[in-house]
């Protein structure tokens, strides 16, 4: 008797060995992607670190730290800033290098403290003031249209009282602090003075906020991992 063979509807069968190979291949791809990401981030970090050190080697920052964040202490901070800045603006205008600016600041530390404390005493405040030069850790800081990358910078530190309040800062050399007798330097002025001391690459780094996005042409799913 003849029998008919009926075909059964079955899904394509993938043998365990092939399934294992596909999983293994996916693991290899992901491992390679992670390694590529780590290499790119490592290169960018190394470049950013060297760039920051190059920029830091050419600038001197001015850093005024308030006693506390109370409205009165913050007001006193700005009064001290104005008095010290008005006194220093003329002498720093003659500086043609970071080393000269640093030497000027070092020779006037006692005078800076006396000027600051005179302002405080006039306001009925007994806070002491410490002025010193130091290499200071700064977070990423913006000044108008320019952003200086996070890192260590030489700075003239002016600490009022306990120094637990928010700070005010600017770049003392090249002069981004003073325009005449006031603390306003326009972006145009800042751009001109920065171009005098920074290379074109360093200038672009500061002007572009020091930011850089790493993009993968094919591994586009990794882009979101790099966004802040």
Short mmCIF file of C-alpha atoms in Angstrom, two decimals:
data_model
loop_
_atom_site.label_atom_id
_atom_site.label_comp_id
_atom_site.label_asym_id
_atom_site.label_seq_id
_atom_site.Cartn_x
_atom_site.Cartn_y
_atom_site.Cartn_z
CA UNK A 1 0.00 0.00 0.00
CA UNK A 2 1.31 3.32 -1.01
CA UNK A 3 1.68 5.87 1.75
CA UNK A 4 2.02 9.57 1.32
CA UNK A 5 4.76 11.34 3.05
CA UNK A 6 3.51 14.64 4.44
CA UNK A 7 5.96 17.47 5.08
CA UNK A 8 5.89 18.88 8.50
CA UNK A 9 6.05 22.67 9.01
CA UNK A 10 9.16 23.15 11.03
CA UNK A 11 11.24 26.22 11.80
CA UNK A 12 14.77 26.29 10.42
CA UNK A 13 16.95 24.37 12.76
CA UNK A 14 20.18 25.88 13.93
CA UNK A 15 22.47 23.35 15.44
CA UNK A 16 23.92 24.12 18.89
CA UNK A 17 27.40 24.54 17.45
CA UNK A 18 26.25 27.30 15.09
CA UNK A 19 24.31 29.03 17.83
CA UNK A 20 27.42 28.96 20.00
CA UNK A 21 29.54 30.40 17.19
CA UNK A 22 27.06 33.23 16.64
CA UNK A 23 27.07 34.10 20.34
CA UNK A 24 30.82 33.93 20.39
CA UNK A 25 31.03 36.22 17.36
CA UNK A 26 28.72 38.74 19.03
CA UNK A 27 30.90 38.68 22.15
CA UNK A 28 33.97 39.30 19.99
CA UNK A 29 32.28 42.26 18.28
CA UNK A 30 31.20 43.81 21.59
CA UNK A 31 34.65 43.24 23.10
CA UNK A 32 36.26 44.91 20.11
CA UNK A 33 33.82 47.83 20.34
CA UNK A 34 34.60 48.33 24.03
CA UNK A 35 38.34 48.18 23.33
CA UNK A 36 37.96 50.70 20.52
CA UNK A 37 35.98 52.98 22.80
CA UNK A 38 38.61 52.69 25.53
CA UNK A 39 41.41 53.46 23.07
CA UNK A 40 39.61 56.50 21.67
CA UNK A 41 38.79 57.84 25.13
CA UNK A 42 42.35 57.18 26.28
CA UNK A 43 43.78 59.06 23.30
CA UNK A 44 41.39 61.96 23.83
CA UNK A 45 42.20 62.09 27.55
CA UNK A 46 45.93 62.12 26.84
CA UNK A 47 45.51 64.87 24.24
CA UNK A 48 43.29 66.91 26.58
CA UNK A 49 45.76 66.53 29.45
CA UNK A 50 48.70 67.72 27.35
CA UNK A 51 46.64 70.60 25.96
CA UNK A 52 45.61 71.71 29.45
CA UNK A 53 49.21 71.64 30.65
CA UNK A 54 50.32 73.71 27.65
CA UNK A 55 47.63 76.32 28.31
CA UNK A 56 48.32 76.32 32.06
CA UNK A 57 51.99 76.99 31.39
CA UNK A 58 51.10 80.30 29.74
CA UNK A 59 48.50 81.81 32.07
CA UNK A 60 48.34 83.11 35.64
CA UNK A 61 44.93 83.11 37.30
CA UNK A 62 43.56 85.42 39.99
CA UNK A 63 41.40 83.69 42.58
CA UNK A 64 39.46 85.46 45.35
CA UNK A 65 37.71 83.21 47.87
CA UNK A 66 35.05 84.55 50.23
CA UNK A 67 34.81 83.72 53.93
CA UNK A 68 31.37 82.14 53.39
CA UNK A 69 28.38 82.19 51.07
CA UNK A 70 26.42 84.68 53.17
CA UNK A 71 25.29 87.72 51.16
CA UNK A 72 27.49 89.99 53.26
CA UNK A 73 30.62 87.85 52.82
CA UNK A 74 30.02 87.62 49.09
CA UNK A 75 29.66 91.40 48.96
CA UNK A 76 32.92 91.82 50.87
CA UNK A 77 34.64 89.47 48.44
CA UNK A 78 33.77 91.74 45.53
CA UNK A 79 34.83 94.86 47.43
CA UNK A 80 38.22 93.27 48.16
CA UNK A 81 38.51 92.18 44.53
CA UNK A 82 37.87 95.72 43.30
CA UNK A 83 40.38 97.30 45.69
CA UNK A 84 43.17 94.81 44.99
CA UNK A 85 42.48 94.78 41.27
CA UNK A 86 42.51 98.54 41.04
CA UNK A 87 45.87 98.60 42.76
CA UNK A 88 47.40 95.87 40.61
CA UNK A 89 46.00 96.71 37.19
CA UNK A 90 48.63 99.33 36.36
CA UNK A 91 51.64 97.26 37.44
CA UNK A 92 50.41 94.12 35.71
CA UNK A 93 49.81 96.05 32.50
CA UNK A 94 53.58 96.27 32.09
CA UNK A 95 54.08 92.49 32.29
CA UNK A 96 54.94 90.84 28.98
CA UNK A 97 55.10 87.23 30.18
CA UNK A 98 53.64 84.89 32.75
CA UNK A 99 56.96 84.82 34.61
CA UNK A 100 56.96 88.60 34.91
CA UNK A 101 53.37 88.58 36.17
CA UNK A 102 54.20 85.93 38.72
CA UNK A 103 57.24 87.89 39.91
CA UNK A 104 55.15 91.05 40.27
CA UNK A 105 52.53 89.18 42.30
CA UNK A 106 55.19 87.53 44.49
CA UNK A 107 56.76 90.90 45.33
CA UNK A 108 53.43 92.39 46.40
CA UNK A 109 51.82 89.68 48.51
CA UNK A 110 52.09 91.66 51.76
CA UNK A 111 50.79 94.77 50.05
CA UNK A 112 47.86 92.82 48.62
CA UNK A 113 46.96 91.52 52.09
CA UNK A 114 47.17 95.02 53.57
CA UNK A 115 44.94 96.47 50.85
CA UNK A 116 42.35 93.73 51.30
CA UNK A 117 42.33 93.99 55.09
CA UNK A 118 42.03 97.79 54.94
CA UNK A 119 38.80 97.36 52.97
CA UNK A 120 37.49 94.85 55.49
CA UNK A 121 38.36 97.02 58.49
CA UNK A 122 36.63 99.97 56.88
CA UNK A 123 33.54 97.77 56.64
CA UNK A 124 33.80 96.78 60.31
CA UNK A 125 35.04 93.26 59.54
CA UNK A 126 37.97 91.59 61.33
CA UNK A 127 38.66 88.80 58.84
CA UNK A 128 42.29 88.11 58.08
CA UNK A 129 43.40 87.78 54.46
CA UNK A 130 46.02 85.45 53.05
CA UNK A 131 47.65 86.15 49.69
CA UNK A 132 49.96 83.57 48.13
CA UNK A 133 50.95 81.98 44.85
CA UNK A 134 50.11 78.34 44.38
CA UNK A 135 49.30 75.70 41.79
CA UNK A 136 45.58 75.15 42.19
CA UNK A 137 43.11 72.58 40.91
CA UNK A 138 40.39 74.34 38.92
CA UNK A 139 37.27 72.76 37.45
CA UNK A 140 36.34 73.70 33.90
CA UNK A 141 35.68 77.45 34.03
CA UNK A 142 34.13 79.81 31.50
CA UNK A 143 35.07 83.41 31.00
CA UNK A 144 32.68 85.05 28.57
CA UNK A 145 32.97 83.07 25.35
CA UNK A 146 36.09 81.20 26.45
CA UNK A 147 36.34 78.07 28.56
CA UNK A 148 39.51 76.95 30.29
CA UNK A 149 39.81 73.18 30.71
CA UNK A 150 39.86 71.64 34.16
CA UNK A 151 43.29 71.05 35.65
CA UNK A 152 46.06 72.62 37.68
CA UNK A 153 46.97 76.28 37.11
CA UNK A 154 49.32 78.76 38.75
CA UNK A 155 47.19 81.31 40.59
CA UNK A 156 47.40 84.32 42.84
CA UNK A 157 45.23 83.15 45.73
CA UNK A 158 43.43 85.66 47.92
CA UNK A 159 41.62 83.92 50.77
CA UNK A 160 39.32 85.93 53.03
CA UNK A 161 38.76 84.59 56.55
CA UNK A 162 37.92 80.88 56.51
CA UNK A 163 37.77 80.76 52.73
CA UNK A 164 34.62 78.63 52.72
CA UNK A 165 32.59 80.71 50.28
CA UNK A 166 32.14 80.78 46.54
CA UNK A 167 35.10 82.21 44.66
CA UNK A 168 35.63 84.76 41.96
CA UNK A 169 38.30 84.24 39.35
CA UNK A 170 39.80 85.63 36.19
CA UNK A 171 42.97 85.26 34.15
CA UNK A 172 45.56 87.76 35.35
CA UNK A 173 48.04 86.97 32.60
CA UNK A 174 47.29 87.48 29.82
CA UNK A 175 45.04 90.23 31.12
CA UNK A 176 41.42 89.09 31.07
CA UNK A 177 40.76 90.77 34.42
CA UNK A 178 41.01 94.46 33.87
CA UNK A 179 39.70 96.86 31.28
CA UNK A 180 40.76 100.27 32.51
CA UNK A 181 39.73 100.29 36.16
CA UNK A 182 36.86 97.82 35.95
CA UNK A 183 36.58 94.06 35.86
CA UNK A 184 35.18 93.74 32.39
CA UNK A 185 37.06 92.47 29.39
CA UNK A 186 34.91 91.91 26.32
CA UNK A 187 35.13 88.71 24.32
CA UNK A 188 36.80 90.65 21.52
CA UNK A 189 39.47 91.99 23.85
CA UNK A 190 39.91 88.58 25.45
CA UNK A 191 40.34 86.99 22.05
CA UNK A 192 43.06 89.45 21.11
CA UNK A 193 45.11 88.97 24.27
CA UNK A 194 44.74 85.19 24.21
CA UNK A 195 45.95 85.02 20.61
CA UNK A 196 49.14 86.76 21.70
CA UNK A 197 50.19 83.96 24.06
CA UNK A 198 48.41 80.79 22.89
CA UNK A 199 49.03 78.75 19.78
CA UNK A 200 46.23 78.56 17.26
CA UNK A 201 45.39 75.02 18.42
CA UNK A 202 45.29 76.09 22.09
CA UNK A 203 43.18 79.12 21.21
CA UNK A 204 40.66 76.90 19.38
CA UNK A 205 40.56 74.57 22.38
CA UNK A 206 39.69 77.43 24.74
CA UNK A 207 37.28 79.05 22.29
CA UNK A 208 35.43 75.80 21.61
CA UNK A 209 34.92 75.16 25.34
CA UNK A 210 37.48 72.38 25.27
CA UNK A 211 34.80 69.91 24.28
CA UNK A 212 35.12 67.06 21.84
CA UNK A 213 32.58 64.44 20.81
CA UNK A 214 33.86 61.04 19.71
CA UNK A 215 31.71 59.60 16.95
CA UNK A 216 31.67 56.08 15.56
CA UNK A 217 30.59 55.76 11.95
CA UNK A 218 29.34 52.22 12.23
CA UNK A 219 28.99 51.65 15.97
CA UNK A 220 26.42 54.42 16.24
CA UNK A 221 24.70 52.74 19.17
CA UNK A 222 27.71 53.73 21.31
CA UNK A 223 27.25 57.46 20.75
CA UNK A 224 24.72 57.84 23.56
CA UNK A 225 27.22 56.35 26.00
CA UNK A 226 29.55 59.27 25.37
CA UNK A 227 27.01 62.02 25.94
CA UNK A 228 27.02 63.78 29.26
#
